[in-house]
PDB file of C-alpha atoms and ligand atoms in Angstrom:
ATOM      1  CA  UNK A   1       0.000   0.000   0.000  1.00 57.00           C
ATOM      2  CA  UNK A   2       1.366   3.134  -1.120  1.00 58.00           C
ATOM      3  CA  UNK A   3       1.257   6.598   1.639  1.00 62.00           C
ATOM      4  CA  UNK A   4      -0.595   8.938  -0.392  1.00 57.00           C
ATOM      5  CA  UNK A   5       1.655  12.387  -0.512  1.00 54.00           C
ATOM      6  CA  UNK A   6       0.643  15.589   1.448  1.00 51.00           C
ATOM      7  CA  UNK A   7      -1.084  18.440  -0.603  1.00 53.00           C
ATOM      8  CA  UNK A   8       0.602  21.353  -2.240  1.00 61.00           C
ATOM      9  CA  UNK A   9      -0.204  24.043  -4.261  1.00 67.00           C
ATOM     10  CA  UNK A  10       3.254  26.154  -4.247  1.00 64.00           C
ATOM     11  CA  UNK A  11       5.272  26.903  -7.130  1.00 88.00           C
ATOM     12  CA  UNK A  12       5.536  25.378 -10.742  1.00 92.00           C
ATOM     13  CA  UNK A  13       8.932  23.239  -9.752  1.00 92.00           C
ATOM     14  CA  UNK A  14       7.004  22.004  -6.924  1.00 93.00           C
ATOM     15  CA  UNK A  15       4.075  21.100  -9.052  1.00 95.00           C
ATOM     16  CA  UNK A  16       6.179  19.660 -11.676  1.00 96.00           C
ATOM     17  CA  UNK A  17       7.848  17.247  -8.626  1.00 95.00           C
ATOM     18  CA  UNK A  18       4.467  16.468  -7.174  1.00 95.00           C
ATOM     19  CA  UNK A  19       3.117  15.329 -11.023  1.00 97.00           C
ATOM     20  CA  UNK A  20       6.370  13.180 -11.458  1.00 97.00           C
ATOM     21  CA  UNK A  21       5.488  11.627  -8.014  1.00 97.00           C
ATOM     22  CA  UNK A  22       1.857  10.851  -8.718  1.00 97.00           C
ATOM     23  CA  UNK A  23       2.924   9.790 -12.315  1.00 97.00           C
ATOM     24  CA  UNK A  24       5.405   6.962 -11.672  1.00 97.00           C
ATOM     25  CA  UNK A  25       2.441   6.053  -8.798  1.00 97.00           C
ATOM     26  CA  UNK A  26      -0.707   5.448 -11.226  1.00 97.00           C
ATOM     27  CA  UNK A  27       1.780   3.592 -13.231  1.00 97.00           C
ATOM     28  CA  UNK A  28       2.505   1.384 -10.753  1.00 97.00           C
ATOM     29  CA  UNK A  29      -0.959   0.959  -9.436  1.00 97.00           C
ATOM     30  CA  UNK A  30      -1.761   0.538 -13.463  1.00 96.00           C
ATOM     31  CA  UNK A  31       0.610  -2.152 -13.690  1.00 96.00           C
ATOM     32  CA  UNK A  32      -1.492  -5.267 -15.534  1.00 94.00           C
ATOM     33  CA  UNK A  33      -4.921  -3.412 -14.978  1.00 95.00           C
ATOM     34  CA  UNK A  34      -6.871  -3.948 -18.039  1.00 95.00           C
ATOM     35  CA  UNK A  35     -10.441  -2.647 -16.678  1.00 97.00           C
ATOM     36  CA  UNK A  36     -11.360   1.082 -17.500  1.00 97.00           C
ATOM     37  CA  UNK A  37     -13.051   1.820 -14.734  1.00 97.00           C
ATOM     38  CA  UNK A  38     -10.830   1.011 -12.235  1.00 98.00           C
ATOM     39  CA  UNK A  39      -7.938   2.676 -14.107  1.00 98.00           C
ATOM     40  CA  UNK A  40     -10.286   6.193 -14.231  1.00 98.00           C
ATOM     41  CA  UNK A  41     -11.349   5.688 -10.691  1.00 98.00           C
ATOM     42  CA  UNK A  42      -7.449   5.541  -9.204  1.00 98.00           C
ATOM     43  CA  UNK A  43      -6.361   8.297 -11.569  1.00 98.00           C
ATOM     44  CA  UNK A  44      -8.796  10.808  -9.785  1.00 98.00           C
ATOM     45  CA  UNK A  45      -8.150   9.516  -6.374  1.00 98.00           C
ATOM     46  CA  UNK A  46      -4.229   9.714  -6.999  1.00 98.00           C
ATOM     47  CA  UNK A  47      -4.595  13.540  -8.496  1.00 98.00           C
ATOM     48  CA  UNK A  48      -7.625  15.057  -6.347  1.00 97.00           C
ATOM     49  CA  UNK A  49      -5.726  14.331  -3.139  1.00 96.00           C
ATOM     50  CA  UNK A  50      -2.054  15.015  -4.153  1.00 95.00           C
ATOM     51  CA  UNK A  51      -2.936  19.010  -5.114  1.00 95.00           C
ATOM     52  CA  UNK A  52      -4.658  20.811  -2.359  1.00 93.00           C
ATOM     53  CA  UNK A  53      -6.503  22.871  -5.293  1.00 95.00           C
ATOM     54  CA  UNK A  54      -8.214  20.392  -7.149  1.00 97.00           C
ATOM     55  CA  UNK A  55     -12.007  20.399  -5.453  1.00 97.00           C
ATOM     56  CA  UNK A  56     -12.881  18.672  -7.730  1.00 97.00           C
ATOM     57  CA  UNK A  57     -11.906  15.972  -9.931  1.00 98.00           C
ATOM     58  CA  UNK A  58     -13.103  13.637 -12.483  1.00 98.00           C
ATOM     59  CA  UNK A  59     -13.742  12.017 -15.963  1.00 98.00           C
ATOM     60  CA  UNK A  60     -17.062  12.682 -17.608  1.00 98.00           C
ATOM     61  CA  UNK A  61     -17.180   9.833 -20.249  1.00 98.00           C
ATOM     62  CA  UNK A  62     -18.026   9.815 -24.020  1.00 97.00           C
ATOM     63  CA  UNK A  63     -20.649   7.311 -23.323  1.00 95.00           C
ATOM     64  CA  UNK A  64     -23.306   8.046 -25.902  1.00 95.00           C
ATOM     65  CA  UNK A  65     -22.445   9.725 -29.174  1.00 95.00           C
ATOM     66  CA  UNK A  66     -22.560  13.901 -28.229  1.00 96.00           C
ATOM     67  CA  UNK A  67     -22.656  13.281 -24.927  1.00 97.00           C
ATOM     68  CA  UNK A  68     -20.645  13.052 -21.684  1.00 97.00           C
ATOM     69  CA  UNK A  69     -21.514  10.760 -18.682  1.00 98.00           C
ATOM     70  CA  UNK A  70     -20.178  11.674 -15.110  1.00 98.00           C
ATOM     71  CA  UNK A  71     -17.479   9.454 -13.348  1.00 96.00           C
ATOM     72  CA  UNK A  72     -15.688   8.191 -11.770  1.00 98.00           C
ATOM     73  CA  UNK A  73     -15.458  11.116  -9.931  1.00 98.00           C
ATOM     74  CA  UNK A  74     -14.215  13.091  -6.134  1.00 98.00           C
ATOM     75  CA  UNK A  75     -15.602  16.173  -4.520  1.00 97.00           C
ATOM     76  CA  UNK A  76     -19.453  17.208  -4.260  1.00 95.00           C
ATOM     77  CA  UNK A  77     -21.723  15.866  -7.067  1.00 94.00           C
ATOM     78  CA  UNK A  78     -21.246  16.501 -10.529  1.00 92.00           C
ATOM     79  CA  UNK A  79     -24.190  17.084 -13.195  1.00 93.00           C
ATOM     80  CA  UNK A  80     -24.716  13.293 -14.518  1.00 96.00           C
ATOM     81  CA  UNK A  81     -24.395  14.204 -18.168  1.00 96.00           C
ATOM     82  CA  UNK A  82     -23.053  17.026 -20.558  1.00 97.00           C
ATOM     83  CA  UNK A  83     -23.871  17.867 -24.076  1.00 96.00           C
ATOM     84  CA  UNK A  84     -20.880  18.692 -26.422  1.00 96.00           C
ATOM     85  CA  UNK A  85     -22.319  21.822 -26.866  1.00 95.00           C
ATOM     86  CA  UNK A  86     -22.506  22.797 -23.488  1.00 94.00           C
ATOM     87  CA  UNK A  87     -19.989  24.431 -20.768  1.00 95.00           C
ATOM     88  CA  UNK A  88     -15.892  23.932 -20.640  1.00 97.00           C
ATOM     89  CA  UNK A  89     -16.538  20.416 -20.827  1.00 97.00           C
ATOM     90  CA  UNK A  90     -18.733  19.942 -24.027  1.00 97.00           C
ATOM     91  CA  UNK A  91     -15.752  22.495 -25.594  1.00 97.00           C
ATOM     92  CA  UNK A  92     -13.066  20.225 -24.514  1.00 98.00           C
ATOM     93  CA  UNK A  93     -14.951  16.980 -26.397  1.00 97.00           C
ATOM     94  CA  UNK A  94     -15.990  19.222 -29.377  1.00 96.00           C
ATOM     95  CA  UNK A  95     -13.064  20.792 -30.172  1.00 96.00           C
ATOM     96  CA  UNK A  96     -10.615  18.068 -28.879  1.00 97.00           C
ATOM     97  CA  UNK A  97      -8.576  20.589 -26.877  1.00 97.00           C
ATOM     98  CA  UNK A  98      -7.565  21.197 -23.623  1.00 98.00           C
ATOM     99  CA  UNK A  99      -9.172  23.841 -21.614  1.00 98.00           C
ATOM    100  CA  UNK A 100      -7.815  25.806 -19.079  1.00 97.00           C
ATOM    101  CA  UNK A 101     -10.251  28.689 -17.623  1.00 97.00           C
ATOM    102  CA  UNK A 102      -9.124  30.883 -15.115  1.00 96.00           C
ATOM    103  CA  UNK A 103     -12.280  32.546 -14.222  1.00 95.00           C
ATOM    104  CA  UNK A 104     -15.457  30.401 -14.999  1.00 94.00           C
ATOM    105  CA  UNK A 105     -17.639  33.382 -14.723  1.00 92.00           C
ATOM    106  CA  UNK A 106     -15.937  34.551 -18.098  1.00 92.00           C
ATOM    107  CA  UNK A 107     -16.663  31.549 -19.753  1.00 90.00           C
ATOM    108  CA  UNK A 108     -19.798  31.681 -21.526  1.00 86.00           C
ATOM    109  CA  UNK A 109     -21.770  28.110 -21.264  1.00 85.00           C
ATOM    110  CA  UNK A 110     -19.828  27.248 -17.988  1.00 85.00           C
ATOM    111  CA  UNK A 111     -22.134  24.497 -15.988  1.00 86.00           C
ATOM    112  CA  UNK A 112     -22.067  25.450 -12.652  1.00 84.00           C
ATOM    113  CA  UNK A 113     -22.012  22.054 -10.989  1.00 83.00           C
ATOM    114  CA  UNK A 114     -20.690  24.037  -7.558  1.00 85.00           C
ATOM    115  CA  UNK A 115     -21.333  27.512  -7.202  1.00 88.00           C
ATOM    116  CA  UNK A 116     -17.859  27.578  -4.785  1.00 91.00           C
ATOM    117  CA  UNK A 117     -15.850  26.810  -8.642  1.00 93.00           C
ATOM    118  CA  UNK A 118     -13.954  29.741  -9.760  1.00 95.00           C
ATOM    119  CA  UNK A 119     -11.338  28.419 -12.289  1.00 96.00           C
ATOM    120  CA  UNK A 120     -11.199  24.574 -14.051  1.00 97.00           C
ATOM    121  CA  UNK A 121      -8.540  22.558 -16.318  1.00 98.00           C
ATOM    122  CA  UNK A 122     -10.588  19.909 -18.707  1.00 98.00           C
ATOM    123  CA  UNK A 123      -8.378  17.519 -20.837  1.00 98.00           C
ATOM    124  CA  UNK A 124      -9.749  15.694 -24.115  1.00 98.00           C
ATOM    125  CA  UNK A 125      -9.032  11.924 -23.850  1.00 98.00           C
ATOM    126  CA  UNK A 126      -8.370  11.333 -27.086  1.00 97.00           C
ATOM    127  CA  UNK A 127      -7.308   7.386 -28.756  1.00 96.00           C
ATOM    128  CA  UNK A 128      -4.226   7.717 -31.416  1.00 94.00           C
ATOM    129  CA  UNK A 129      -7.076   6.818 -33.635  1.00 92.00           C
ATOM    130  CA  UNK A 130      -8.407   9.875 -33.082  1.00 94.00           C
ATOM    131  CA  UNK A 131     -11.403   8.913 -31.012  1.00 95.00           C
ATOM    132  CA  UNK A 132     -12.946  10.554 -27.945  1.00 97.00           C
ATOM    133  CA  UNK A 133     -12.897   8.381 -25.218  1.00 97.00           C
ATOM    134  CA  UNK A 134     -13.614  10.730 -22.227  1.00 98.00           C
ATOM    135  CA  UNK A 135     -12.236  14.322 -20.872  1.00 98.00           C
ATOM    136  CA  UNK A 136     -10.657  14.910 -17.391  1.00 98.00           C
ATOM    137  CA  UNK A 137     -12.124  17.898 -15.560  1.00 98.00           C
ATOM    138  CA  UNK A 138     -10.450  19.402 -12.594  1.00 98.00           C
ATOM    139  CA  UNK A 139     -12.488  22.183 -10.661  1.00 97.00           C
ATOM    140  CA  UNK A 140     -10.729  24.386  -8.134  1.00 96.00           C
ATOM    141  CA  UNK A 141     -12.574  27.147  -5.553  1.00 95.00           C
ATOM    142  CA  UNK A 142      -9.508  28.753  -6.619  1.00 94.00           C
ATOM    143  CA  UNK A 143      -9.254  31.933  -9.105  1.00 93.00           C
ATOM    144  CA  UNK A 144      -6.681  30.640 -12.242  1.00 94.00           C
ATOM    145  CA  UNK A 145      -5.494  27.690  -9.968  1.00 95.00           C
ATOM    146  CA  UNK A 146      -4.205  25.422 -13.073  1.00 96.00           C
ATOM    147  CA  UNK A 147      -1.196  27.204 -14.421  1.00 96.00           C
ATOM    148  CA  UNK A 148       0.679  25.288 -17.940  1.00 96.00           C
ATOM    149  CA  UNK A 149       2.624  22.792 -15.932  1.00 97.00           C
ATOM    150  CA  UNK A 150      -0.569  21.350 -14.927  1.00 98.00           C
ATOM    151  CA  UNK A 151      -1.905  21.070 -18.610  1.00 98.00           C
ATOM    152  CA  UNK A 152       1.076  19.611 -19.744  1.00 98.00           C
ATOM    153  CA  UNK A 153       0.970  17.201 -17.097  1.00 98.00           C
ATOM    154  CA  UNK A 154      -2.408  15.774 -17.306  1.00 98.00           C
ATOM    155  CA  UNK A 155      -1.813  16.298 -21.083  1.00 98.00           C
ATOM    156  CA  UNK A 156       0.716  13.415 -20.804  1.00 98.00           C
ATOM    157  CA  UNK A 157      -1.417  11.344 -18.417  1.00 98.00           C
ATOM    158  CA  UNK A 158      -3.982  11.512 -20.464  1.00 98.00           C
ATOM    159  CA  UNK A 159      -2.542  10.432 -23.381  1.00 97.00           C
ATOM    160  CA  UNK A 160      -1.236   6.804 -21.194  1.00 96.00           C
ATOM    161  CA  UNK A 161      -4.614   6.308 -20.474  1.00 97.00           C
ATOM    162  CA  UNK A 162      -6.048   6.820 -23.938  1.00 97.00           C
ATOM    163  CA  UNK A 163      -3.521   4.592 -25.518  1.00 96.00           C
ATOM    164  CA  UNK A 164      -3.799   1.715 -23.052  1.00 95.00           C
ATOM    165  CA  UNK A 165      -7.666   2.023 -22.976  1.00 95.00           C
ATOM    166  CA  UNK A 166      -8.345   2.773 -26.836  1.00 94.00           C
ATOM    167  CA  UNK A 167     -10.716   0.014 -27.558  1.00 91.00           C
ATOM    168  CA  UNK A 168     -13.451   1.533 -25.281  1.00 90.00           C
ATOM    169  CA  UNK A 169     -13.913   4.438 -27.170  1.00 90.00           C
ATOM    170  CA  UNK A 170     -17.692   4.326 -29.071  1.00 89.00           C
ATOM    171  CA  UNK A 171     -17.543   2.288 -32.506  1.00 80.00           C
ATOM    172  CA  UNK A 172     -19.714   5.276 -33.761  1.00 72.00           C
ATOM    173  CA  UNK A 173     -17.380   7.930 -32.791  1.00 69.00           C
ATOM    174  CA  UNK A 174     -15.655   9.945 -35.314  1.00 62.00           C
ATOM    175  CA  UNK A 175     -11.694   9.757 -35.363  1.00 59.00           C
ATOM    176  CA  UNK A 176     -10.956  13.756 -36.059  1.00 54.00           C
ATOM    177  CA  UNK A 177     -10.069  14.922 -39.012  1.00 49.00           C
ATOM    178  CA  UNK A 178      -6.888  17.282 -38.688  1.00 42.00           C
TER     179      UNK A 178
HETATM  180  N1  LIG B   1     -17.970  23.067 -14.985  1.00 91.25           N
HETATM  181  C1  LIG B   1     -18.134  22.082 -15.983  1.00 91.25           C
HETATM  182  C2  LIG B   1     -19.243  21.138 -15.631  1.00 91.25           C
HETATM  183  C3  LIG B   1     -18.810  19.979 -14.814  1.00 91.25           C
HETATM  184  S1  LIG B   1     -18.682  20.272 -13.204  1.00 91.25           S
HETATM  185  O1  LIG B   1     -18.176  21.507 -12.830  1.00 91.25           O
HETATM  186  C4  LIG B   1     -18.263  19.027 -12.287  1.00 91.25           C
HETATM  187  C5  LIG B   1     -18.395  22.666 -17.355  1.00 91.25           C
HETATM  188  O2  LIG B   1     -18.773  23.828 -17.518  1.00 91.25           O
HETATM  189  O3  LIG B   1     -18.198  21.924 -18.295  1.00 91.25           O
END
């Protein structure tokens, strides 16, 4: 059983540190796990409680073509599903791009699952086939809380788990065009 690291929120080195930390632990906790769930569900346990920022933290999956299904998930509830067109979410799957929002109340279309969310990070998880498979959204009560390092980070992390975890992306879904 791994100790789970104290919280931080300081600089960018520090960040940087903390993400190479909880890196090299998902991929051990990965190691030989082959369900998708499970994989999602320690991913947002590892990351909500290694950054004292993230309030929130969770996949919403590309369940049904246009749409995106909540969980696994930490913090309060989440709204149970998102259309593509809707909120920093829906942008993320649409577009295929991370999106990093430092104040929420600029962002036209932002779903206020909390009213206590000031600034979010969502990341596309996109198959090298070019297939949606879910997108990572971390909430913070925190004005412009995710700074690059943080993108870049769960950039890379997210690009593991959409490698390893291609074949559940929806048969119907269209690899993007670039
Ligand atoms: N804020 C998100 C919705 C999801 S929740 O905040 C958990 C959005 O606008 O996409």
């Amino acid at each position: 059983m791994l100790d789970a690291p104290p919280p931080i929120s300081a600089d960018d080195d520090a960040r940087r540190e903390r993400y190479v930390e909880v890196r090299l632990r998902i991929e051990a906790l990965l190691e030989g796990e082959d369900d998708w769930v499970s994989a999602m569900a320690t991913v947002v346990c590892e990351l909500h409680h290694a950054f004292d920022y993230f309030d929130w933290t969770g996949f919403y999956r590309h369940a049904r073509p246009g749409w995106l299904h909540v969980g696994p998930y930490q913090g309060g509830h989440g709204c149970l599903r998102i259309a593509f067109d809707r909120g920093v979410c829906g942008a993320a799957a649409r577009e295929r791009r991370t999106q990093r929002v430092d104040d929420v109340n600029a962002f036209e279309g932002h779903i206020a699952c909390a009213t206590s969310t000031r600034s979010e990070l969502v990341v596309p998880v996109v198959t090298p086939q070019g297939r949606l498979l879910a997108v990572l959204d971390v909430d913070s009560d925190a004005e412009a809380a995710f700074h690059e390092v943080d993108a870049r980070a769960i950039e890379s992390l997210c690009a593991l788990l959409a490698e390893r975890f291609a074949d559940h992306a929806l048969a119907e879904d269209e690899p993007l065009t670039r």
